[in-house]
Coordinates of N, CA and C in Angstrom, one line a residue:
Chain P
Q1 N -5.9 -20.6 -3.5 CA -6.2 -19.0 -3.4 C -5.1 -18.2 -3.6
V2 N -5.5 -16.8 -4.0 CA -4.5 -16.0 -4.3 C -3.5 -15.6 -3.1
Q3 N -2.3 -15.7 -3.3 CA -1.3 -15.8 -2.0 C 0.0 -15.2 -2.5
L4 N 0.5 -14.3 -1.6 CA 1.8 -13.7 -1.8 C 2.6 -13.9 -0.4
V5 N 3.8 -14.4 -0.6 CA 4.6 -14.7 0.7 C 6.1 -14.2 0.5
E6 N 6.2 -13.2 1.3 CA 7.6 -12.6 1.2 C 8.6 -13.3 2.2
S7 N 9.9 -13.1 1.8 CA 10.9 -13.8 2.6 C 12.2 -13.0 2.4
G8 N 13.2 -13.3 3.2 CA 14.5 -12.6 3.0 C 14.9 -11.6 4.0
G9 N 14.0 -11.2 4.8 CA 14.2 -10.1 5.8 C 15.2 -10.6 6.7
G10 N 15.7 -9.6 7.5 CA 16.7 -10.0 8.6 C 17.3 -8.7 9.1
V11 N 18.4 -9.0 9.9 CA 19.1 -7.9 10.5 C 20.3 -7.6 9.6
V12 N 20.6 -6.5 9.2 CA 21.7 -6.2 8.4 C 22.4 -4.9 8.8
Q13 N 23.6 -4.8 8.6 CA 24.4 -3.6 9.0 C 24.2 -2.4 8.1
P14 N 24.3 -1.3 8.6 CA 24.1 -0.1 7.7 C 25.3 -0.2 6.5
G15 N 24.9 0.3 5.2 CA 25.8 0.1 4.1 C 25.7 -1.2 3.5
R16 N 25.3 -2.2 4.0 CA 25.2 -3.6 3.3 C 23.9 -3.8 2.4
S17 N 23.9 -4.9 1.9 CA 22.8 -5.3 0.9 C 22.0 -6.5 1.4
L18 N 20.7 -6.4 0.9 CA 19.8 -7.5 1.2 C 18.8 -7.7 0.0
R19 N 18.4 -8.9 -0.2 CA 17.5 -9.2 -1.4 C 16.3 -9.8 -0.8
L20 N 15.0 -9.2 -1.0 CA 13.9 -9.8 -0.6 C 13.2 -10.5 -1.8
S21 N 12.4 -11.5 -1.5 CA 11.7 -12.3 -2.5 C 10.2 -12.2 -2.1
C22 N 9.4 -12.5 -3.2 CA 7.9 -12.5 -2.9 C 7.4 -13.6 -3.8
A23 N 7.0 -14.8 -3.2 CA 6.5 -15.9 -4.0 C 4.9 -15.8 -4.3
A24 N 4.6 -16.0 -5.4 CA 3.1 -15.8 -5.8 C 2.5 -17.1 -6.2
S25 N 1.2 -17.2 -5.8 CA 0.6 -18.4 -6.2 C -1.1 -18.1 -6.3
G26 N -1.7 -19.0 -7.0 CA -3.2 -18.8 -7.2 C -3.7 -17.9 -8.1
F27 N -2.8 -17.2 -8.9 CA -3.3 -16.3 -10.1 C -2.2 -16.4 -11.0
T28 N -2.5 -15.8 -12.3 CA -1.5 -15.7 -13.5 C -0.6 -14.6 -13.3
F29 N 0.6 -14.9 -12.7 CA 1.6 -14.0 -12.2 C 2.1 -13.0 -13.3
S30 N 2.2 -13.4 -14.4 CA 2.7 -12.7 -15.6 C 1.8 -11.7 -16.0
G31 N 0.5 -11.7 -15.5 CA -0.5 -10.7 -15.9 C -0.7 -9.6 -15.1
Y32 N 0.1 -9.3 -14.1 CA -0.2 -8.2 -13.2 C 1.2 -7.5 -12.8
A33 N 0.9 -6.1 -12.6 CA 1.9 -5.4 -12.1 C 2.1 -5.6 -10.6
L34 N 3.2 -5.5 -10.0 CA 3.5 -5.8 -8.7 C 4.2 -4.6 -7.9
H35 N 3.9 -4.6 -6.7 CA 4.5 -3.4 -5.8 C 5.2 -4.0 -4.7
W36 N 6.1 -3.0 -4.1 CA 6.7 -3.2 -2.7 C 6.2 -2.0 -1.9
V37 N 5.7 -2.1 -0.8 CA 5.3 -1.2 0.1 C 6.0 -1.4 1.4
R38 N 6.4 -0.5 2.3 CA 7.0 -0.7 3.6 C 6.3 0.1 4.6
Q39 N 6.5 -0.3 5.8 CA 6.0 0.4 7.0 C 7.0 0.3 8.2
A40 N 7.5 1.5 8.5 CA 8.6 1.5 9.6 C 7.8 1.4 10.9
P41 N 8.5 0.8 11.9 CA 7.9 0.6 13.2 C 6.9 1.8 13.8
G42 N 5.8 1.5 14.0 CA 4.8 2.5 14.6 C 4.4 3.7 13.5
K43 N 4.8 3.5 12.3 CA 4.6 4.6 11.2 C 3.6 4.2 10.3
G44 N 3.3 5.0 9.3 CA 2.4 4.7 8.2 C 3.1 4.0 7.1
L45 N 2.2 3.9 6.1 CA 2.5 3.0 4.8 C 3.4 3.9 3.9
E46 N 4.4 3.3 3.3 CA 5.2 4.0 2.3 C 5.4 3.2 1.1
W47 N 4.9 3.7 0.0 CA 5.0 3.1 -1.3 C 6.5 3.0 -1.7
V48 N 7.2 1.9 -2.1 CA 8.5 1.9 -2.4 C 8.7 1.7 -4.0
A49 N 8.1 0.7 -4.6 CA 8.4 0.5 -6.1 C 7.2 -0.2 -6.7
V50 N 7.1 -0.2 -7.9 CA 6.3 -0.9 -8.7 C 6.9 -1.5 -10.1
I51 N 6.5 -2.6 -10.6 CA 7.1 -3.1 -11.8 C 5.9 -3.6 -12.7
S52 N 6.0 -3.4 -13.9 CA 4.9 -3.8 -14.8 C 4.8 -5.2 -14.9
Y53 N 3.8 -5.7 -15.6 CA 3.6 -7.2 -15.8 C 4.6 -7.9 -16.4
D54 N 5.3 -7.2 -17.4 CA 6.4 -7.9 -18.2 C 7.8 -7.5 -17.6
G55 N 7.9 -6.5 -16.6 CA 9.1 -6.1 -16.1 C 9.7 -4.9 -17.1
S56 N 9.0 -4.5 -18.0 CA 9.6 -3.5 -19.0 C 9.5 -2.0 -18.2
N57 N 8.8 -1.8 -17.3 CA 8.7 -0.4 -16.6 C 8.8 -0.7 -15.1
K58 N 9.6 0.2 -14.5 CA 9.8 0.2 -13.1 C 9.8 1.7 -12.6
Y59 N 9.2 1.8 -11.5 CA 9.2 3.1 -10.9 C 9.3 3.0 -9.3
Y60 N 10.1 4.0 -8.8 CA 10.7 4.0 -7.5 C 10.1 5.4 -6.7
A61 N 10.1 5.2 -5.4 CA 9.9 6.4 -4.6 C 11.2 7.0 -4.5
D62 N 11.3 8.4 -4.3 CA 12.5 9.0 -4.2 C 13.5 8.7 -3.2
S63 N 12.8 8.1 -2.1 CA 13.6 7.8 -0.9 C 14.6 6.4 -1.3
V64 N 14.2 5.7 -2.2 CA 15.0 4.6 -2.5 C 15.7 4.5 -3.9
K65 N 15.3 5.5 -4.7 CA 15.7 5.5 -6.1 C 17.3 5.6 -6.2
G66 N 18.0 4.6 -6.9 CA 19.4 4.6 -6.9 C 19.9 3.6 -6.1
R67 N 19.2 3.1 -5.0 CA 19.6 2.2 -4.0 C 18.9 0.8 -4.1
F68 N 17.6 0.8 -4.4 CA 16.8 -0.3 -4.6 C 16.5 -0.6 -6.0
T69 N 16.3 -2.0 -6.3 CA 16.0 -2.4 -7.7 C 14.9 -3.5 -7.5
I70 N 13.8 -3.2 -8.1 CA 12.7 -4.1 -8.3 C 12.8 -5.0 -9.6
S71 N 12.6 -6.2 -9.5 CA 12.7 -7.2 -10.7 C 11.6 -8.3 -10.4
R72 N 11.6 -9.1 -11.5 CA 10.6 -10.2 -11.3 C 11.1 -11.4 -12.3
D73 N 10.8 -12.5 -11.9 CA 11.0 -13.7 -12.8 C 9.6 -14.3 -13.0
N74 N 9.0 -14.2 -14.2 CA 7.6 -14.7 -14.4 C 7.7 -16.2 -14.6
S75 N 9.0 -16.8 -14.9 CA 9.0 -18.3 -14.9 C 8.9 -19.0 -13.6
K76 N 9.3 -18.1 -12.7 CA 9.4 -18.7 -11.2 C 8.3 -18.1 -10.3
N77 N 7.4 -17.1 -11.0 CA 6.3 -16.6 -10.1 C 6.9 -15.8 -9.0
T78 N 8.0 -15.1 -9.0 CA 8.6 -14.5 -8.0 C 9.0 -13.0 -8.2
L79 N 8.8 -12.1 -7.3 CA 9.0 -10.8 -7.2 C 10.3 -10.6 -6.4
Y80 N 11.1 -9.5 -6.7 CA 12.4 -9.3 -5.9 C 12.6 -7.9 -5.7
L81 N 13.3 -7.6 -4.6 CA 13.6 -6.2 -4.3 C 15.0 -6.2 -3.7
Q82 N 16.0 -5.9 -4.5 CA 17.4 -5.7 -4.3 C 17.6 -4.4 -3.6
M83 N 18.1 -4.4 -2.3 CA 18.3 -3.3 -1.5 C 19.7 -3.0 -1.1
N84 N 20.4 -2.1 -1.8 CA 21.7 -1.8 -1.5 C 21.9 -0.5 -0.7
S85 N 23.1 -0.3 -0.1 CA 23.4 0.8 0.7 C 22.4 1.2 1.8
L86 N 22.0 0.2 2.5 CA 20.9 0.3 3.4 C 21.3 1.3 4.6
R87 N 20.3 1.8 5.0 CA 20.2 2.9 6.0 C 19.3 2.6 7.2
G88 N 19.5 3.1 8.3 CA 18.7 3.0 9.4 C 17.2 3.2 9.1
E89 N 16.9 4.2 8.2 CA 15.5 4.6 8.0 C 14.9 3.6 7.0
D90 N 15.7 2.5 6.7 CA 15.1 1.6 5.7 C 14.5 0.4 6.6
T91 N 14.7 0.5 7.9 CA 14.1 -0.5 8.8 C 12.6 -0.4 8.7
A92 N 11.9 -1.6 8.4 CA 10.5 -1.7 8.1 C 10.1 -3.0 8.0
V93 N 8.7 -3.2 8.0 CA 8.2 -4.4 7.4 C 7.9 -4.1 5.9
Y94 N 8.3 -5.0 5.1 CA 8.3 -4.8 3.7 C 7.2 -5.8 3.1
Y95 N 6.1 -5.2 2.5 CA 5.0 -6.1 1.9 C 5.2 -6.0 0.4
C96 N 4.8 -7.1 -0.3 CA 4.6 -7.1 -1.6 C 3.1 -7.2 -1.8
A97 N 2.8 -6.8 -3.0 CA 1.3 -6.5 -3.3 C 1.1 -6.7 -4.9
R98 N 0.0 -7.3 -5.3 CA -0.5 -7.3 -6.6 C -1.4 -6.2 -6.9
E99 N -1.2 -5.6 -8.2 CA -2.1 -4.5 -8.6 C -3.2 -5.0 -9.5
Y100 N -4.4 -4.6 -9.1 CA -5.6 -4.9 -9.9 C -6.5 -3.7 -10.0
D101 N -7.0 -3.2 -11.1 CA -7.8 -2.1 -11.2 C -7.1 -0.9 -10.5
D102 N -5.9 -0.6 -10.9 CA -5.1 0.6 -10.6 C -4.4 0.6 -9.3
F103 N -4.8 -0.4 -8.5 CA -4.2 -0.3 -7.1 C -3.9 -1.7 -6.5
P104 N -3.0 -1.8 -5.4 CA -2.7 -3.0 -4.8 C -3.9 -3.5 -4.2
D105 N -4.2 -4.9 -4.6 CA -5.5 -5.4 -3.9 C -5.1 -6.6 -3.0
V106 N -4.1 -7.4 -3.4 CA -3.8 -8.5 -2.6 C -2.5 -8.3 -2.0
W107 N -2.3 -8.5 -0.7 CA -0.9 -8.2 -0.1 C -0.5 -9.4 0.7
G108 N 0.8 -9.6 0.6 CA 1.3 -10.6 1.4 C 1.5 -10.1 3.1
K109 N 1.9 -11.0 3.8 CA 1.9 -10.7 5.2 C 3.3 -9.9 5.7
G110 N 4.1 -9.8 4.8 CA 5.3 -8.9 5.2 C 6.5 -9.7 5.6
T111 N 7.8 -9.0 5.4 CA 9.0 -9.6 5.9 C 9.8 -8.4 6.6
T112 N 10.3 -8.7 7.7 CA 10.9 -7.6 8.5 C 12.4 -7.2 8.2
V113 N 12.8 -6.1 8.0 CA 14.1 -5.7 7.6 C 14.6 -4.8 8.7
T114 N 15.7 -5.1 9.4 CA 16.1 -4.2 10.4 C 17.6 -3.8 10.1
V115 N 17.9 -2.6 10.0 CA 19.1 -2.1 9.5 C 19.8 -1.6 10.8
S116 N 20.8 -2.4 11.4 CA 21.4 -1.8 12.6 C 22.9 -2.3 12.8
S117 N 23.7 -1.6 13.4 CA 25.1 -2.1 13.6 C 25.1 -2.8 14.9
Chain H
E1 N 6.0 15.9 -6.3 CA 5.3 14.8 -5.7 C 4.0 15.1 -5.1
I2 N 2.8 14.3 -5.4 CA 1.6 14.7 -4.8 C 1.6 14.1 -3.4
V3 N 1.2 15.1 -2.5 CA 1.1 14.8 -1.0 C -0.3 14.7 -0.7
L4 N -0.7 13.6 0.1 CA -2.0 13.4 0.6 C -2.1 13.8 2.1
T5 N -3.1 14.4 2.4 CA -3.3 14.9 3.8 C -4.6 14.3 4.3
Q6 N -4.5 13.4 5.4 CA -5.8 12.8 6.0 C -6.2 13.6 7.1
S7 N -7.4 13.7 7.4 CA -8.0 14.2 8.6 C -9.4 13.6 8.9
P8 N -9.6 13.5 10.4 CA -8.7 13.8 11.3 C -7.6 12.9 11.6
A9 N -6.6 13.1 12.4 CA -5.6 12.1 12.7 C -6.2 10.9 13.4
T10 N -7.1 11.3 14.4 CA -7.8 10.4 15.2 C -9.3 10.8 15.3
L11 N -10.0 9.6 15.1 CA -11.5 9.8 15.2 C -12.1 8.9 16.2
S12 N -12.7 9.4 17.3 CA -13.2 8.6 18.4 C -14.8 8.6 18.2
L13 N -15.4 7.3 17.9 CA -16.7 7.1 17.7 C -17.1 5.8 18.5
S14 N -18.4 5.6 18.6 CA -19.1 4.5 19.1 C -19.7 3.5 18.0
P15 N -19.8 2.3 18.3 CA -20.3 1.4 17.3 C -21.8 2.0 17.1
G16 N -22.2 1.8 15.8 CA -23.4 2.3 15.3 C -23.4 3.7 14.8
E17 N -22.4 4.4 15.0 CA -22.3 5.8 14.7 C -21.8 5.8 13.1
R18 N -21.9 6.9 12.5 CA -21.4 7.2 11.1 C -20.1 7.8 11.1
A19 N -19.1 7.3 10.4 CA -17.7 7.7 10.4 C -17.4 8.4 9.0
T20 N -16.9 9.6 9.0 CA -16.5 10.3 7.9 C -15.0 10.6 8.0
L21 N -14.2 10.1 7.0 CA -12.8 10.4 6.9 C -12.5 11.1 5.7
S22 N -11.5 12.0 5.8 CA -11.1 12.9 4.7 C -9.7 12.6 4.1
C23 N -9.7 12.8 2.8 CA -8.3 12.7 2.2 C -8.1 13.9 1.2
R24 N -7.1 14.7 1.3 CA -6.9 15.8 0.4 C -5.6 15.8 -0.4
A25 N -5.6 15.9 -1.6 CA -4.5 15.8 -2.4 C -3.9 17.2 -2.7
S26 N -2.6 17.3 -2.9 CA -2.0 18.6 -3.1 C -2.3 19.0 -4.6
Q27 N -2.5 18.2 -5.4 CA -3.0 18.4 -6.8 C -3.9 17.4 -7.3
S28 N -4.5 17.6 -8.3 CA -5.6 16.8 -8.8 C -5.1 15.3 -9.1
V29 N -5.8 14.4 -8.7 CA -5.4 13.0 -9.0 C -6.6 12.3 -9.7
G30 N -7.6 13.1 -10.2 CA -8.7 12.6 -10.9 C -9.6 11.7 -9.9
S31 N -9.8 10.5 -10.5 CA -10.4 9.5 -9.5 C -9.5 8.5 -9.1
Y32 N -8.2 8.6 -9.2 CA -7.2 7.5 -8.9 C -6.9 7.7 -7.4
L33 N -7.8 7.3 -6.6 CA -7.6 7.2 -5.1 C -8.2 5.9 -4.6
A34 N -7.5 5.4 -3.7 CA -7.9 4.1 -3.1 C -7.9 4.5 -1.6
W35 N -8.7 3.4 -0.8 CA -8.8 3.5 0.7 C -8.4 2.1 1.2
Y36 N -7.5 2.1 2.3 CA -7.1 0.9 2.8 C -7.6 0.8 4.4
Q37 N -7.9 -0.3 4.8 CA -7.9 -0.5 6.2 C -6.8 -1.3 6.9
Q38 N -6.1 -1.0 7.9 CA -5.2 -1.8 8.6 C -5.3 -2.0 10.0
K39 N -5.4 -3.3 10.4 CA -5.5 -3.6 11.9 C -4.1 -4.0 12.4
P40 N -3.9 -3.9 13.6 CA -2.4 -4.2 14.2 C -1.9 -5.6 13.8
G41 N -0.8 -5.5 13.4 CA -0.1 -6.8 13.0 C -0.5 -7.4 11.7
Q42 N -1.3 -6.7 11.0 CA -1.9 -7.3 9.7 C -1.5 -6.4 8.5
A43 N -1.5 -7.0 7.4 CA -1.3 -6.2 6.2 C -2.5 -5.4 5.9
P44 N -2.3 -4.3 5.2 CA -3.5 -3.4 4.6 C -4.4 -4.3 3.8
R45 N -5.8 -3.8 3.9 CA -6.9 -4.5 3.1 C -7.4 -3.5 2.2
L46 N -7.5 -3.6 0.9 CA -8.1 -2.6 0.2 C -9.7 -2.6 0.3
L47 N -10.2 -1.3 0.4 CA -11.5 -1.2 0.7 C -12.3 -0.6 -0.6
I48 N -11.6 0.5 -1.1 CA -12.2 1.3 -2.1 C -11.1 1.6 -3.2
Y49 N -11.4 1.5 -4.5 CA -10.5 1.8 -5.5 C -11.2 2.8 -6.5
D50 N -10.3 3.6 -7.1 CA -10.9 4.5 -8.1 C -11.9 5.4 -7.5
A51 N -11.7 5.8 -6.2 CA -12.4 6.8 -5.6 C -13.8 6.4 -4.9
S52 N -14.5 5.4 -5.7 CA -15.9 5.0 -5.1 C -16.2 3.7 -5.6
N53 N -15.4 2.7 -5.9 CA -15.6 1.4 -6.3 C -15.2 0.4 -5.1
R54 N -16.1 -0.2 -4.6 CA -15.9 -1.2 -3.4 C -15.0 -2.3 -3.9
A55 N -14.1 -2.8 -3.2 CA -13.3 -4.0 -3.6 C -14.2 -5.2 -3.3
T56 N -13.6 -6.2 -4.0 CA -14.4 -7.6 -3.7 C -14.4 -8.0 -2.2
G57 N -15.7 -8.2 -1.8 CA -15.9 -8.7 -0.5 C -16.1 -7.6 0.6
I58 N -16.1 -6.4 0.1 CA -16.2 -5.2 1.2 C -17.6 -4.9 1.4
P59 N -17.9 -4.9 2.7 CA -19.5 -4.6 3.1 C -19.9 -3.3 2.5
A60 N -21.2 -3.2 2.3 CA -21.8 -2.0 1.7 C -21.9 -0.7 2.6
R61 N -21.5 -1.0 3.9 CA -21.5 0.1 4.8 C -20.2 1.1 4.5
F62 N -19.3 0.5 3.6 CA -18.1 1.3 3.4 C -18.5 1.9 2.0
S63 N -18.2 3.1 1.9 CA -18.5 4.0 0.6 C -17.4 4.9 0.5
G64 N -17.0 5.3 -0.8 CA -15.9 6.3 -1.2 C -16.6 7.4 -2.1
S65 N -16.1 8.6 -2.0 CA -16.6 9.6 -2.9 C -15.6 10.7 -3.1
G66 N -15.8 11.6 -4.1 CA -14.8 12.6 -4.5 C -14.2 12.4 -5.7
S67 N -13.5 13.6 -6.1 CA -12.7 13.5 -7.3 C -11.8 14.7 -7.2
G68 N -10.7 14.8 -8.2 CA -9.8 15.9 -8.0 C -8.9 15.9 -6.9
T69 N -9.3 16.7 -6.0 CA -8.4 16.8 -4.7 C -9.0 16.4 -3.4
D70 N -10.3 16.3 -3.4 CA -11.1 16.1 -2.1 C -11.7 14.8 -2.2
F71 N -11.5 13.9 -1.2 CA -12.0 12.6 -1.2 C -12.5 12.2 0.2
T72 N -13.5 11.3 0.3 CA -14.2 11.0 1.6 C -14.4 9.5 1.7
L73 N -14.1 8.9 2.9 CA -14.5 7.6 3.1 C -15.5 7.6 4.2
T74 N -16.7 7.0 3.8 CA -17.7 6.9 4.9 C -18.1 5.6 5.2
I75 N -18.2 5.3 6.6 CA -18.7 4.1 7.1 C -19.9 4.4 7.9
S76 N -21.1 3.9 7.2 CA -22.3 4.3 7.5 C -22.8 4.0 8.9
S77 N -22.5 2.9 9.5 CA -22.8 2.4 10.7 C -21.7 1.5 11.3
L78 N -20.9 2.0 12.3 CA -19.7 1.3 12.7 C -20.0 0.0 13.3
E79 N -19.3 -1.0 12.9 CA -19.1 -2.3 13.6 C -17.9 -2.4 14.4
P80 N -18.0 -3.3 15.4 CA -16.8 -3.4 16.4 C -15.4 -3.6 15.5
E81 N -15.5 -4.4 14.4 CA -14.4 -4.8 13.7 C -13.9 -3.7 12.9
D82 N -14.6 -2.5 12.7 CA -14.2 -1.4 11.9 C -13.1 -0.5 12.5
F83 N -12.9 -0.8 13.8 CA -12.0 0.2 14.4 C -10.6 -0.3 14.0
A84 N -9.9 0.7 13.5 CA -8.5 0.3 12.8 C -8.0 1.7 12.2
V85 N -6.8 1.5 11.6 CA -6.2 2.7 10.8 C -6.6 2.6 9.4
Y86 N -6.9 3.9 8.9 CA -7.3 3.9 7.5 C -6.4 4.9 6.7
Y87 N -6.0 4.4 5.5 CA -5.0 5.1 4.8 C -5.7 5.4 3.3
C88 N -5.4 6.5 2.7 CA -5.7 6.6 1.4 C -4.4 6.7 0.6
Q89 N -4.6 6.3 -0.7 CA -3.4 6.3 -1.7 C -3.8 6.8 -3.1
Q90 N -2.8 7.4 -3.5 CA -3.1 8.0 -4.9 C -2.2 7.4 -5.9
R91 N -2.6 7.4 -7.1 CA -1.9 6.9 -8.2 C -1.6 8.2 -9.3
S92 N -0.4 8.4 -9.5 CA -0.2 9.4 -10.5 C 0.6 9.0 -11.7
N93 N 0.3 9.4 -12.8 CA 1.0 8.9 -14.0 C 2.3 9.7 -14.4
W94 N 2.3 10.9 -13.9 CA 3.6 11.7 -14.1 C 3.7 12.7 -13.0
P95 N 4.8 12.7 -12.2 CA 5.7 11.6 -12.2 C 5.0 10.3 -11.8
P96 N 5.5 9.3 -12.1 CA 4.9 7.7 -11.7 C 4.9 7.6 -10.1
G97 N 3.9 7.4 -9.5 CA 4.0 7.1 -8.1 C 2.7 6.8 -7.5
Y98 N 2.8 6.3 -6.3 CA 1.6 5.7 -5.6 C 1.6 6.2 -4.0
T99 N 1.7 7.5 -3.8 CA 1.9 7.9 -2.4 C 0.7 7.6 -1.5
F100 N 0.9 7.5 -0.3 CA 0.1 7.3 0.8 C -0.2 8.5 1.7
G101 N -1.5 8.7 2.2 CA -1.6 9.7 3.3 C -1.2 9.1 4.5
Q102 N -1.1 9.9 5.6 CA -0.4 9.6 6.9 C -1.3 8.7 7.7
G103 N -2.7 8.6 7.4 CA -3.5 7.6 8.2 C -4.5 8.3 9.1
T104 N -5.5 7.7 9.4 CA -6.6 8.2 10.4 C -6.8 6.9 11.2
K105 N -6.5 7.1 12.5 CA -6.9 6.1 13.4 C -8.2 6.3 13.8
L106 N -9.1 5.2 13.7 CA -10.5 5.2 14.2 C -10.6 4.3 15.4
E107 N -10.9 5.1 16.4 CA -10.9 4.3 17.8 C -12.2 4.4 18.4
I108 N -12.4 3.5 19.4 CA -13.7 3.2 20.0 C -13.8 4.4 21.1
K109 N -14.8 5.0 21.2 CA -15.2 6.0 22.1 C -15.7 5.5 23.5

């Protein structure tokens, strides 16, 4: 079945870096755009970034532009989010999601990132 | 940046009642609007895409309507499992983005 599994979350100090991964299975990975979406504790959903099916186009929320980089490896069926210069407000559950018919349709269970000294 | 405003923030209803949730955009998004359901500790679940199309496996009691700046999610007769938080999301081509509304909590009365 279609599945997305995030990993790489953890506790990190402010100003440091972290890379999240999202492993996909059950569908043709290279045919879909992919998203990262986050949710701070007790808060709503915040869209973070999207990457096109071939990696040629990438777009970011203003809150992460210049600090986060989305990428993908279609040979490994894996999506990445490189997060640099982390801040306390980046603390959240990070979800990866596949886009189908204009919107994210399949979501992973999420990985938790905590930015704290 | 397009801002989505959902109302009400909290909706208290009983099973069997009809629920009407609203999402208003700060500028036209055409029909590029989706609705999600999220239960505690779970990932969001896509309900409606492109304003009025039900996603795969979504019961017929869920329906979406609207275009431009005003959108509505209707649940015709609430089941116990429908009590959750609902988010709308828009997709804009310029500037490219996919912002969410702040959510509506549907709670049991």
